[in-house]
PDB file of C-alpha atoms and ligand atoms in Angstrom:
ATOM      1  CA  UNK A   1     -16.922  10.458   9.579  1.00 64.00           C
ATOM      2  CA  UNK A   2     -16.632   6.628  10.907  1.00 62.00           C
ATOM      3  CA  UNK A   3     -14.629   4.302   9.250  1.00 64.00           C
ATOM      4  CA  UNK A   4     -15.466   1.083   8.556  1.00 58.00           C
ATOM      5  CA  UNK A   5     -13.575  -1.764  10.661  1.00 55.00           C
ATOM      6  CA  UNK A   6     -13.554  -5.657   9.216  1.00 62.00           C
ATOM      7  CA  UNK A   7     -13.463  -7.535  11.990  1.00 57.00           C
ATOM      8  CA  UNK A   8     -14.755 -10.812  10.629  1.00 68.00           C
ATOM      9  CA  UNK A   9     -12.557 -10.729   7.561  1.00 68.00           C
ATOM     10  CA  UNK A  10      -9.518  -9.717   9.987  1.00 69.00           C
ATOM     11  CA  UNK A  11      -9.910 -12.976  11.966  1.00 74.00           C
ATOM     12  CA  UNK A  12     -10.068 -15.198   8.987  1.00 74.00           C
ATOM     13  CA  UNK A  13      -7.164 -13.132   7.364  1.00 72.00           C
ATOM     14  CA  UNK A  14      -5.179 -14.133  10.184  1.00 76.00           C
ATOM     15  CA  UNK A  15      -6.014 -17.351  10.870  1.00 79.00           C
ATOM     16  CA  UNK A  16      -4.990 -17.812   7.394  1.00 77.00           C
ATOM     17  CA  UNK A  17      -1.339 -16.699   8.043  1.00 79.00           C
ATOM     18  CA  UNK A  18      -0.960 -18.487  11.425  1.00 82.00           C
ATOM     19  CA  UNK A  19      -1.844 -21.499   9.671  1.00 83.00           C
ATOM     20  CA  UNK A  20       0.769 -21.486   6.808  1.00 83.00           C
ATOM     21  CA  UNK A  21       3.494 -19.252   8.670  1.00 87.00           C
ATOM     22  CA  UNK A  22       5.443 -21.903  10.027  1.00 88.00           C
ATOM     23  CA  UNK A  23       6.118 -23.097   6.290  1.00 89.00           C
ATOM     24  CA  UNK A  24       7.325 -19.528   5.694  1.00 93.00           C
ATOM     25  CA  UNK A  25      10.449 -18.031   5.756  1.00 95.00           C
ATOM     26  CA  UNK A  26      10.289 -14.692   4.597  1.00 95.00           C
ATOM     27  CA  UNK A  27       7.410 -12.344   5.031  1.00 94.00           C
ATOM     28  CA  UNK A  28       7.153  -9.503   1.806  1.00 95.00           C
ATOM     29  CA  UNK A  29       5.008  -6.825   3.493  1.00 95.00           C
ATOM     30  CA  UNK A  30       3.679  -4.388   0.740  1.00 96.00           C
ATOM     31  CA  UNK A  31       3.006  -0.737   1.848  1.00 97.00           C
ATOM     32  CA  UNK A  32       1.640   2.422  -0.097  1.00 97.00           C
ATOM     33  CA  UNK A  33       4.280   4.196  -0.245  1.00 98.00           C
ATOM     34  CA  UNK A  34       1.863   7.310   0.037  1.00 98.00           C
ATOM     35  CA  UNK A  35       1.178   6.243   3.850  1.00 97.00           C
ATOM     36  CA  UNK A  36       3.777   3.718   4.814  1.00 97.00           C
ATOM     37  CA  UNK A  37       2.512   3.770   8.606  1.00 94.00           C
ATOM     38  CA  UNK A  38      -0.813   3.565   7.996  1.00 93.00           C
ATOM     39  CA  UNK A  39      -0.962   1.121   5.721  1.00 93.00           C
ATOM     40  CA  UNK A  40       0.974  -1.228   7.949  1.00 91.00           C
ATOM     41  CA  UNK A  41      -1.012  -3.692  10.459  1.00 84.00           C
ATOM     42  CA  UNK A  42       1.202  -3.928  13.501  1.00 79.00           C
ATOM     43  CA  UNK A  43       0.001  -7.592  14.005  1.00 81.00           C
ATOM     44  CA  UNK A  44       2.414  -8.225  11.111  1.00 86.00           C
ATOM     45  CA  UNK A  45       5.068  -8.046  13.884  1.00 86.00           C
ATOM     46  CA  UNK A  46       3.923 -10.506  15.870  1.00 84.00           C
ATOM     47  CA  UNK A  47       2.748 -13.125  12.947  1.00 83.00           C
ATOM     48  CA  UNK A  48       6.290 -12.134  11.553  1.00 86.00           C
ATOM     49  CA  UNK A  49       8.357 -12.634  14.376  1.00 86.00           C
ATOM     50  CA  UNK A  50      11.739 -15.062  13.708  1.00 87.00           C
ATOM     51  CA  UNK A  51      10.949 -14.692   9.491  1.00 92.00           C
ATOM     52  CA  UNK A  52      12.697 -12.791   7.349  1.00 93.00           C
ATOM     53  CA  UNK A  53      11.309  -9.726   6.586  1.00 95.00           C
ATOM     54  CA  UNK A  54      11.009  -7.627   3.593  1.00 97.00           C
ATOM     55  CA  UNK A  55       9.025  -4.280   3.068  1.00 97.00           C
ATOM     56  CA  UNK A  56       8.091  -3.159  -0.590  1.00 98.00           C
ATOM     57  CA  UNK A  57       7.005   0.111  -0.796  1.00 98.00           C
ATOM     58  CA  UNK A  58       4.854  -0.091  -3.623  1.00 98.00           C
ATOM     59  CA  UNK A  59       2.941   2.818  -5.785  1.00 98.00           C
ATOM     60  CA  UNK A  60       6.162   4.818  -4.974  1.00 98.00           C
ATOM     61  CA  UNK A  61       5.584   6.619  -8.530  1.00 98.00           C
ATOM     62  CA  UNK A  62       2.488   7.905  -6.991  1.00 98.00           C
ATOM     63  CA  UNK A  63       4.092   9.299  -4.163  1.00 98.00           C
ATOM     64  CA  UNK A  64       6.857  11.801  -3.469  1.00 98.00           C
ATOM     65  CA  UNK A  65      10.055  11.153  -4.192  1.00 98.00           C
ATOM     66  CA  UNK A  66      11.868  12.779  -1.877  1.00 98.00           C
ATOM     67  CA  UNK A  67       9.718  11.414   1.302  1.00 98.00           C
ATOM     68  CA  UNK A  68      10.165   7.758  -0.423  1.00 98.00           C
ATOM     69  CA  UNK A  69      13.642   8.721   0.290  1.00 98.00           C
ATOM     70  CA  UNK A  70      13.053   9.719   4.049  1.00 98.00           C
ATOM     71  CA  UNK A  71      10.600   6.350   4.604  1.00 98.00           C
ATOM     72  CA  UNK A  72      13.610   4.006   2.825  1.00 98.00           C
ATOM     73  CA  UNK A  73      15.587   5.387   5.802  1.00 98.00           C
ATOM     74  CA  UNK A  74      13.432   5.014   8.129  1.00 98.00           C
ATOM     75  CA  UNK A  75      12.328   1.352   7.653  1.00 97.00           C
ATOM     76  CA  UNK A  76      16.543   0.658   7.308  1.00 96.00           C
ATOM     77  CA  UNK A  77      17.074   1.981  10.873  1.00 96.00           C
ATOM     78  CA  UNK A  78      14.518  -0.202  12.287  1.00 93.00           C
ATOM     79  CA  UNK A  79      16.077  -2.923  10.547  1.00 92.00           C
ATOM     80  CA  UNK A  80      13.975  -3.808   7.566  1.00 95.00           C
ATOM     81  CA  UNK A  81      15.163  -5.133   4.186  1.00 97.00           C
ATOM     82  CA  UNK A  82      13.285  -2.200   2.177  1.00 98.00           C
ATOM     83  CA  UNK A  83      12.695  -1.242  -1.560  1.00 98.00           C
ATOM     84  CA  UNK A  84      10.900   1.185  -3.523  1.00 98.00           C
ATOM     85  CA  UNK A  85       8.597  -0.289  -6.245  1.00 98.00           C
ATOM     86  CA  UNK A  86       6.043   0.059  -8.645  1.00 97.00           C
ATOM     87  CA  UNK A  87       4.011  -3.208  -9.250  1.00 96.00           C
ATOM     88  CA  UNK A  88       2.233  -1.849 -12.001  1.00 95.00           C
ATOM     89  CA  UNK A  89       5.077  -1.222 -14.333  1.00 96.00           C
ATOM     90  CA  UNK A  90       7.594  -3.364 -12.773  1.00 95.00           C
ATOM     91  CA  UNK A  91      10.001  -0.973 -11.562  1.00 96.00           C
ATOM     92  CA  UNK A  92      12.269  -2.330  -8.695  1.00 96.00           C
ATOM     93  CA  UNK A  93      10.933  -5.825  -8.803  1.00 95.00           C
ATOM     94  CA  UNK A  94      14.755  -6.586 -10.462  1.00 93.00           C
ATOM     95  CA  UNK A  95      16.255  -6.002  -7.313  1.00 95.00           C
ATOM     96  CA  UNK A  96      14.190  -8.262  -4.936  1.00 95.00           C
ATOM     97  CA  UNK A  97      15.982 -11.431  -5.694  1.00 93.00           C
ATOM     98  CA  UNK A  98      19.375 -10.257  -4.309  1.00 94.00           C
ATOM     99  CA  UNK A  99      17.486  -8.606  -1.287  1.00 95.00           C
ATOM    100  CA  UNK A 100      15.615 -11.733  -0.895  1.00 95.00           C
ATOM    101  CA  UNK A 101      19.362 -13.748  -0.683  1.00 93.00           C
ATOM    102  CA  UNK A 102      20.901 -11.266   1.562  1.00 94.00           C
ATOM    103  CA  UNK A 103      17.453 -11.459   3.799  1.00 94.00           C
ATOM    104  CA  UNK A 104      17.472 -14.847   4.008  1.00 95.00           C
ATOM    105  CA  UNK A 105      21.221 -15.620   4.160  1.00 93.00           C
ATOM    106  CA  UNK A 106      21.142 -17.132   7.565  1.00 91.00           C
ATOM    107  CA  UNK A 107      18.515 -19.820   6.299  1.00 91.00           C
ATOM    108  CA  UNK A 108      20.400 -20.264   2.988  1.00 90.00           C
ATOM    109  CA  UNK A 109      23.800 -21.134   5.094  1.00 92.00           C
ATOM    110  CA  UNK A 110      21.780 -23.103   7.814  1.00 92.00           C
ATOM    111  CA  UNK A 111      20.808 -25.130   4.732  1.00 92.00           C
ATOM    112  CA  UNK A 112      23.692 -25.456   3.581  1.00 91.00           C
ATOM    113  CA  UNK A 113      25.449 -26.651   6.825  1.00 94.00           C
ATOM    114  CA  UNK A 114      23.057 -29.397   7.167  1.00 94.00           C
ATOM    115  CA  UNK A 115      23.728 -30.740   3.566  1.00 94.00           C
ATOM    116  CA  UNK A 116      19.780 -29.465   2.150  1.00 91.00           C
ATOM    117  CA  UNK A 117      20.601 -28.391  -1.656  1.00 85.00           C
ATOM    118  CA  UNK A 118      18.367 -26.295  -3.162  1.00 83.00           C
ATOM    119  CA  UNK A 119      15.226 -25.664  -1.080  1.00 90.00           C
ATOM    120  CA  UNK A 120      13.805 -22.571  -2.277  1.00 93.00           C
ATOM    121  CA  UNK A 121      12.835 -19.488   0.000  1.00 95.00           C
ATOM    122  CA  UNK A 122       9.204 -19.599   0.337  1.00 94.00           C
ATOM    123  CA  UNK A 123       7.516 -16.123   0.993  1.00 94.00           C
ATOM    124  CA  UNK A 124       4.223 -14.742   1.601  1.00 92.00           C
ATOM    125  CA  UNK A 125       3.029 -11.604   0.388  1.00 92.00           C
ATOM    126  CA  UNK A 126       1.022  -9.408   2.616  1.00 90.00           C
ATOM    127  CA  UNK A 127      -0.982  -6.246   2.466  1.00 89.00           C
ATOM    128  CA  UNK A 128      -3.890  -4.224   3.178  1.00 88.00           C
ATOM    129  CA  UNK A 129      -6.709  -4.214   0.558  1.00 85.00           C
ATOM    130  CA  UNK A 130      -5.648  -2.412  -2.573  1.00 89.00           C
ATOM    131  CA  UNK A 131      -2.063  -1.836  -1.835  1.00 93.00           C
ATOM    132  CA  UNK A 132      -1.167  -3.967  -5.147  1.00 93.00           C
ATOM    133  CA  UNK A 133      -0.373  -7.808  -3.898  1.00 91.00           C
ATOM    134  CA  UNK A 134      -2.108  -9.121  -6.883  1.00 90.00           C
ATOM    135  CA  UNK A 135      -0.645  -6.792  -9.068  1.00 93.00           C
ATOM    136  CA  UNK A 136       2.617  -7.301  -7.439  1.00 93.00           C
ATOM    137  CA  UNK A 137       2.499 -11.475  -7.614  1.00 91.00           C
ATOM    138  CA  UNK A 138       1.629 -11.071 -11.370  1.00 89.00           C
ATOM    139  CA  UNK A 139       4.229  -8.932 -12.481  1.00 91.00           C
ATOM    140  CA  UNK A 140       6.920 -10.573 -10.119  1.00 90.00           C
ATOM    141  CA  UNK A 141       6.022 -13.756 -10.980  1.00 85.00           C
ATOM    142  CA  UNK A 142       5.335 -12.790 -14.758  1.00 75.00           C
ATOM    143  CA  UNK A 143       4.670 -15.484 -16.908  1.00 52.00           C
ATOM    144  CA  UNK A 144       7.505 -17.931 -16.366  1.00 45.00           C
ATOM    145  CA  UNK A 145       5.947 -19.006 -13.127  1.00 51.00           C
ATOM    146  CA  UNK A 146       4.596 -22.379 -12.361  1.00 45.00           C
ATOM    147  CA  UNK A 147       2.272 -23.411 -10.083  1.00 48.00           C
ATOM    148  CA  UNK A 148       3.926 -26.360  -7.977  1.00 47.00           C
ATOM    149  CA  UNK A 149       1.192 -28.313  -6.393  1.00 45.00           C
ATOM    150  CA  UNK A 150       0.037 -28.720  -3.009  1.00 44.00           C
ATOM    151  CA  UNK A 151       2.766 -29.627  -0.267  1.00 46.00           C
ATOM    152  CA  UNK A 152       2.110 -31.563   2.615  1.00 42.00           C
ATOM    153  CA  UNK A 153       1.160 -29.765   5.191  1.00 41.00           C
ATOM    154  CA  UNK A 154      -0.118 -26.575   3.680  1.00 41.00           C
ATOM    155  CA  UNK A 155      -3.630 -26.117   3.818  1.00 43.00           C
ATOM    156  CA  UNK A 156      -5.512 -27.749   1.438  1.00 47.00           C
ATOM    157  CA  UNK A 157      -5.780 -25.672  -1.859  1.00 52.00           C
ATOM    158  CA  UNK A 158      -3.007 -23.377  -0.989  1.00 65.00           C
ATOM    159  CA  UNK A 159      -0.257 -23.016  -4.411  1.00 78.00           C
ATOM    160  CA  UNK A 160       2.914 -22.360  -4.094  1.00 86.00           C
ATOM    161  CA  UNK A 161       4.481 -20.320  -7.672  1.00 88.00           C
ATOM    162  CA  UNK A 162       8.148 -21.396  -8.057  1.00 88.00           C
ATOM    163  CA  UNK A 163       9.617 -18.261  -9.357  1.00 87.00           C
ATOM    164  CA  UNK A 164      12.993 -19.937  -9.887  1.00 86.00           C
ATOM    165  CA  UNK A 165      15.012 -22.294  -8.224  1.00 88.00           C
ATOM    166  CA  UNK A 166      15.881 -19.868  -5.438  1.00 90.00           C
ATOM    167  CA  UNK A 167      12.046 -18.412  -4.471  1.00 93.00           C
ATOM    168  CA  UNK A 168       8.716 -19.897  -3.830  1.00 93.00           C
ATOM    169  CA  UNK A 169       5.400 -17.612  -3.090  1.00 91.00           C
ATOM    170  CA  UNK A 170       2.030 -18.597  -1.373  1.00 87.00           C
ATOM    171  CA  UNK A 171       0.274 -17.932  -3.885  1.00 77.00           C
ATOM    172  CA  UNK A 172      -2.512 -16.627  -2.031  1.00 75.00           C
ATOM    173  CA  UNK A 173      -2.030 -12.956  -0.713  1.00 73.00           C
ATOM    174  CA  UNK A 174      -2.613 -12.440   2.811  1.00 76.00           C
ATOM    175  CA  UNK A 175      -4.705  -9.828   3.223  1.00 78.00           C
ATOM    176  CA  UNK A 176      -4.458  -7.646   6.184  1.00 75.00           C
ATOM    177  CA  UNK A 177      -6.694  -5.373   7.467  1.00 72.00           C
ATOM    178  CA  UNK A 178      -5.238  -2.006   9.044  1.00 70.00           C
ATOM    179  CA  UNK A 179      -5.357  -1.355  12.514  1.00 67.00           C
ATOM    180  CA  UNK A 180      -7.149   1.965  12.770  1.00 74.00           C
ATOM    181  CA  UNK A 181      -5.497   3.657  15.799  1.00 75.00           C
ATOM    182  CA  UNK A 182      -7.065   7.304  15.172  1.00 82.00           C
ATOM    183  CA  UNK A 183      -9.456   8.582  12.842  1.00 84.00           C
ATOM    184  CA  UNK A 184      -6.793  10.191  11.086  1.00 89.00           C
ATOM    185  CA  UNK A 185      -5.567   6.608   9.819  1.00 89.00           C
ATOM    186  CA  UNK A 186      -8.749   5.620   8.539  1.00 88.00           C
ATOM    187  CA  UNK A 187      -9.272   9.072   6.828  1.00 90.00           C
ATOM    188  CA  UNK A 188      -5.727   8.774   4.882  1.00 93.00           C
ATOM    189  CA  UNK A 189      -7.014   5.161   3.935  1.00 91.00           C
ATOM    190  CA  UNK A 190     -10.284   6.188   2.535  1.00 91.00           C
ATOM    191  CA  UNK A 191      -8.251   8.658   0.585  1.00 94.00           C
ATOM    192  CA  UNK A 192      -5.969   6.206  -1.260  1.00 94.00           C
ATOM    193  CA  UNK A 193      -8.949   4.084  -1.732  1.00 89.00           C
ATOM    194  CA  UNK A 194      -8.134   1.129   0.788  1.00 85.00           C
ATOM    195  CA  UNK A 195     -11.943   1.418   1.962  1.00 79.00           C
ATOM    196  CA  UNK A 196     -15.567   0.789   0.258  1.00 71.00           C
ATOM    197  CA  UNK A 197     -16.132   4.379  -0.964  1.00 70.00           C
ATOM    198  CA  UNK A 198     -20.211   3.620  -0.577  1.00 69.00           C
ATOM    199  CA  UNK A 199     -19.678   4.246   2.889  1.00 66.00           C
ATOM    200  CA  UNK A 200     -17.836   7.252   2.994  1.00 71.00           C
ATOM    201  CA  UNK A 201     -18.723  10.658   2.575  1.00 89.00           C
ATOM    202  CA  UNK A 202     -16.836  12.107  -0.070  1.00 92.00           C
ATOM    203  CA  UNK A 203     -17.390  15.948   0.431  1.00 95.00           C
ATOM    204  CA  UNK A 204     -15.805  15.495   4.081  1.00 94.00           C
ATOM    205  CA  UNK A 205     -13.163  13.041   2.364  1.00 95.00           C
ATOM    206  CA  UNK A 206     -11.903  15.697  -0.205  1.00 97.00           C
ATOM    207  CA  UNK A 207     -11.972  18.592   2.715  1.00 97.00           C
ATOM    208  CA  UNK A 208      -9.753  16.985   4.308  1.00 96.00           C
ATOM    209  CA  UNK A 209      -7.546  15.987   1.655  1.00 98.00           C
ATOM    210  CA  UNK A 210      -7.665  19.788   0.069  1.00 98.00           C
ATOM    211  CA  UNK A 211      -6.743  21.191   3.687  1.00 98.00           C
ATOM    212  CA  UNK A 212      -3.962  18.663   3.581  1.00 98.00           C
ATOM    213  CA  UNK A 213      -2.918  19.636   0.217  1.00 98.00           C
ATOM    214  CA  UNK A 214      -2.965  23.275   0.640  1.00 96.00           C
ATOM    215  CA  UNK A 215      -0.580  23.012   3.521  1.00 95.00           C
ATOM    216  CA  UNK A 216       1.899  20.739   1.886  1.00 97.00           C
ATOM    217  CA  UNK A 217       1.321  20.563  -2.336  1.00 98.00           C
ATOM    218  CA  UNK A 218      -0.371  24.427  -2.664  1.00 96.00           C
ATOM    219  CA  UNK A 219       1.227  24.551  -5.961  1.00 95.00           C
ATOM    220  CA  UNK A 220       0.143  21.317  -7.370  1.00 97.00           C
ATOM    221  CA  UNK A 221      -3.345  21.622  -6.144  1.00 98.00           C
ATOM    222  CA  UNK A 222      -3.711  25.274  -7.296  1.00 96.00           C
ATOM    223  CA  UNK A 223      -2.041  24.463 -10.485  1.00 97.00           C
ATOM    224  CA  UNK A 224      -4.252  21.481 -11.152  1.00 98.00           C
ATOM    225  CA  UNK A 225      -7.689  23.641 -10.845  1.00 97.00           C
ATOM    226  CA  UNK A 226      -6.329  26.911 -12.358  1.00 95.00           C
ATOM    227  CA  UNK A 227      -6.822  28.559  -9.390  1.00 95.00           C
ATOM    228  CA  UNK A 228      -5.065  31.973  -8.601  1.00 90.00           C
ATOM    229  CA  UNK A 229      -4.479  33.107  -5.174  1.00 85.00           C
ATOM    230  CA  UNK A 230      -4.830  37.041  -5.550  1.00 78.00           C
ATOM    231  CA  UNK A 231      -2.766  37.587  -2.618  1.00 74.00           C
ATOM    232  CA  UNK A 232      -5.190  36.317   0.202  1.00 78.00           C
ATOM    233  CA  UNK A 233      -5.375  32.884   1.692  1.00 85.00           C
ATOM    234  CA  UNK A 234      -7.583  30.417   0.562  1.00 93.00           C
ATOM    235  CA  UNK A 235     -10.091  28.272   2.440  1.00 95.00           C
ATOM    236  CA  UNK A 236     -10.946  25.012   1.745  1.00 97.00           C
ATOM    237  CA  UNK A 237     -14.425  25.730   0.799  1.00 96.00           C
ATOM    238  CA  UNK A 238     -13.214  28.662  -1.663  1.00 96.00           C
ATOM    239  CA  UNK A 239     -10.896  25.800  -3.556  1.00 97.00           C
ATOM    240  CA  UNK A 240     -13.832  23.636  -3.780  1.00 97.00           C
ATOM    241  CA  UNK A 241     -15.939  26.550  -5.077  1.00 96.00           C
ATOM    242  CA  UNK A 242     -13.169  27.043  -7.743  1.00 96.00           C
ATOM    243  CA  UNK A 243     -12.921  23.292  -8.385  1.00 97.00           C
ATOM    244  CA  UNK A 244     -16.735  23.539  -9.118  1.00 97.00           C
ATOM    245  CA  UNK A 245     -16.311  26.619 -11.249  1.00 95.00           C
ATOM    246  CA  UNK A 246     -13.441  25.379 -13.319  1.00 95.00           C
ATOM    247  CA  UNK A 247     -14.691  21.869 -13.936  1.00 95.00           C
ATOM    248  CA  UNK A 248     -18.523  22.813 -14.496  1.00 94.00           C
ATOM    249  CA  UNK A 249     -19.661  21.000 -11.559  1.00 95.00           C
ATOM    250  CA  UNK A 250     -23.171  22.152 -11.143  1.00 95.00           C
ATOM    251  CA  UNK A 251     -26.658  20.630 -10.458  1.00 94.00           C
ATOM    252  CA  UNK A 252     -29.569  22.470 -11.688  1.00 88.00           C
ATOM    253  CA  UNK A 253     -29.736  26.209 -11.388  1.00 84.00           C
ATOM    254  CA  UNK A 254     -25.931  26.719 -10.929  1.00 88.00           C
ATOM    255  CA  UNK A 255     -25.749  25.617  -7.646  1.00 94.00           C
ATOM    256  CA  UNK A 256     -22.178  24.141  -7.006  1.00 95.00           C
ATOM    257  CA  UNK A 257     -22.395  20.199  -7.075  1.00 96.00           C
ATOM    258  CA  UNK A 258     -19.835  19.376  -4.269  1.00 96.00           C
ATOM    259  CA  UNK A 259     -20.271  15.675  -4.370  1.00 95.00           C
ATOM    260  CA  UNK A 260     -19.158  15.635  -7.936  1.00 96.00           C
ATOM    261  CA  UNK A 261     -16.078  17.919  -7.767  1.00 97.00           C
ATOM    262  CA  UNK A 262     -15.040  16.089  -4.234  1.00 97.00           C
ATOM    263  CA  UNK A 263     -14.959  12.798  -6.355  1.00 96.00           C
ATOM    264  CA  UNK A 264     -12.877  14.483  -8.987  1.00 98.00           C
ATOM    265  CA  UNK A 265     -10.827  15.508  -6.876  1.00 98.00           C
ATOM    266  CA  UNK A 266     -10.157  12.500  -4.762  1.00 97.00           C
ATOM    267  CA  UNK A 267     -10.276  10.425  -8.418  1.00 97.00           C
ATOM    268  CA  UNK A 268      -7.403  13.070  -9.549  1.00 98.00           C
ATOM    269  CA  UNK A 269      -5.623  12.450  -6.107  1.00 98.00           C
ATOM    270  CA  UNK A 270      -5.572   8.789  -6.560  1.00 97.00           C
ATOM    271  CA  UNK A 271      -4.837   8.164  -9.923  1.00 96.00           C
ATOM    272  CA  UNK A 272      -1.908  10.930  -9.453  1.00 97.00           C
ATOM    273  CA  UNK A 273      -2.905  13.453 -11.694  1.00 98.00           C
ATOM    274  CA  UNK A 274      -2.384  16.203  -8.707  1.00 98.00           C
ATOM    275  CA  UNK A 275       1.311  14.928  -8.892  1.00 98.00           C
ATOM    276  CA  UNK A 276       3.292  12.502  -6.561  1.00 98.00           C
ATOM    277  CA  UNK A 277       1.722  13.196  -2.878  1.00 98.00           C
ATOM    278  CA  UNK A 278       2.606  11.362   0.369  1.00 98.00           C
ATOM    279  CA  UNK A 279      -0.018  11.812   3.017  1.00 98.00           C
ATOM    280  CA  UNK A 280       2.538  11.458   6.262  1.00 97.00           C
ATOM    281  CA  UNK A 281       6.206  11.932   7.034  1.00 97.00           C
ATOM    282  CA  UNK A 282       8.523   9.876   9.494  1.00 96.00           C
ATOM    283  CA  UNK A 283       8.154  11.386  12.688  1.00 86.00           C
TER     284      UNK A 283
HETATM  285  P1  LIG B 301      -4.596  -6.140  -4.069  1.00 93.61           P
HETATM  286  O1  LIG B 301      -4.646  -7.291  -4.842  1.00 93.61           O
HETATM  287  O2  LIG B 301      -3.460  -5.594  -2.820  1.00 93.61           O
HETATM  288  O3  LIG B 301      -6.009  -5.790  -3.492  1.00 93.61           O
HETATM  289  O4  LIG B 301      -4.588  -4.699  -4.973  1.00 93.61           O
HETATM  290  P2  LIG B 301      -4.292  -4.939  -6.526  1.00 93.61           P
HETATM  291  O5  LIG B 301      -3.394  -5.587  -7.412  1.00 93.61           O
HETATM  292  O6  LIG B 301      -5.521  -5.671  -7.077  1.00 93.61           O
HETATM  293  O7  LIG B 301      -3.759  -3.463  -7.045  1.00 93.61           O
HETATM  294  C1  LIG B 301      -5.152  -2.254  -6.745  1.00 93.61           C
HETATM  295  C2  LIG B 301      -5.055  -1.057  -7.986  1.00 93.61           C
HETATM  296  O8  LIG B 301      -3.635  -0.571  -7.380  1.00 93.61           O
HETATM  297  C3  LIG B 301      -5.231  -1.473  -9.306  1.00 93.61           C
HETATM  298  O9  LIG B 301      -5.761  -0.565  -9.755  1.00 93.61           O
HETATM  299  C4  LIG B 301      -3.608  -1.596  -9.667  1.00 93.61           C
HETATM  300  O10 LIG B 301      -3.330  -1.344 -11.157  1.00 93.61           O
HETATM  301  C5  LIG B 301      -2.943  -0.577  -9.175  1.00 93.61           C
HETATM  302  N1  LIG B 301      -1.683  -0.619  -8.636  1.00 93.61           N
HETATM  303  C6  LIG B 301      -1.305  -1.501  -7.728  1.00 93.61           C
HETATM  304  N2  LIG B 301       0.257  -1.386  -8.135  1.00 93.61           N
HETATM  305  C7  LIG B 301       0.613  -0.069  -8.534  1.00 93.61           C
HETATM  306  C8  LIG B 301       1.858   0.760  -8.334  1.00 93.61           C
HETATM  307  O11 LIG B 301       2.634   0.540  -8.081  1.00 93.61           O
HETATM  308  N3  LIG B 301       1.339   2.274  -8.995  1.00 93.61           N
HETATM  309  C9  LIG B 301       0.237   2.337  -9.525  1.00 93.61           C
HETATM  310  N4  LIG B 301       0.054   3.609  -9.856  1.00 93.61           N
HETATM  311  N5  LIG B 301      -0.549   1.496  -9.333  1.00 93.61           N
HETATM  312  C10 LIG B 301      -0.838   0.415  -8.828  1.00 93.61           C
HETATM  313  P3  LIG B 301      -7.000  -0.638 -10.242  1.00 93.61           P
HETATM  314  O12 LIG B 301      -7.499   0.919 -10.670  1.00 93.61           O
HETATM  315  O13 LIG B 301      -7.732  -1.443  -9.627  1.00 93.61           O
HETATM  316  O14 LIG B 301      -7.126  -1.474 -11.751  1.00 93.61           O
HETATM  317  P4  LIG B 301      -6.207  -0.568 -13.174  1.00 93.61           P
HETATM  318  O15 LIG B 301      -7.180   0.518 -13.723  1.00 93.61           O
HETATM  319  O16 LIG B 301      -4.686  -0.624 -12.836  1.00 93.61           O
HETATM  320  O17 LIG B 301      -6.484  -2.038 -14.068  1.00 93.61           O
END
């Protein structure tokens, strides 16, 4: 399958970040905990160099709890500040403030030496589409936030959200498009819903997902669709046939409706109904 690539948007998003990066102390990078590497854009390391960095593994509620721990360790070892969060419920967000202070301690100390008091840390939130940037900003900023209006040097129309006296967020989330290093990366991003479904072959995508689940989350998959193994190993096609049968996905004349069954499996995966699933592990 050919996965879409967005060079036009990418250029615009990059320009927006480059224009604002000099005003930023801290880059908060949201990753999807189910695909922490595939949901990263490697350009962010370049754009955010010399800035404090905080990685949030968002949608951690949908990812495998054990894998979350391994990814936390992985990013810590790479020198990042990192937290597991759920932007939707707000879980994990309380720890951010302390970590921001820790990540920006050099800047805070520098300000103090220069006699600058109460200059808040300024942060930008970046991430690929659908990773949860808007949800995060809304949950994190909550109702208490106030827009502080334009600041000199900031691109016209940019707003800062003052969270408290220590932290301000640039209210436009930086949209980054992932770098599709391989078809596999594109496929994983399609599975989590970071790509327009209209361009995707849902049956192909569901087959790839089922193949992965069969080898990594077999019990969760078979349990969800009440499939019994009867001693022999199941193929992807057999699983999809059983999904059609058990979920009444038929076209006229009792022909299995694989498109419908595929959409159902993908939707079940995306919303966590098959279980907490991570699609990639640290090397
Ligand atoms: P974006 O700005 O980065 O494009 O993402 P956005 O905040 O719009 O979030 C995309 C979807 O992900 C939303 O679901 C949102 O509710 C969901 N989401 C964000 N963070 C989390 C999380 O930590 N856990 C879970 N389970 N979901 C999360 P939606 O289906 O588009 O909307 P809704 O049905 O939730 O209202």
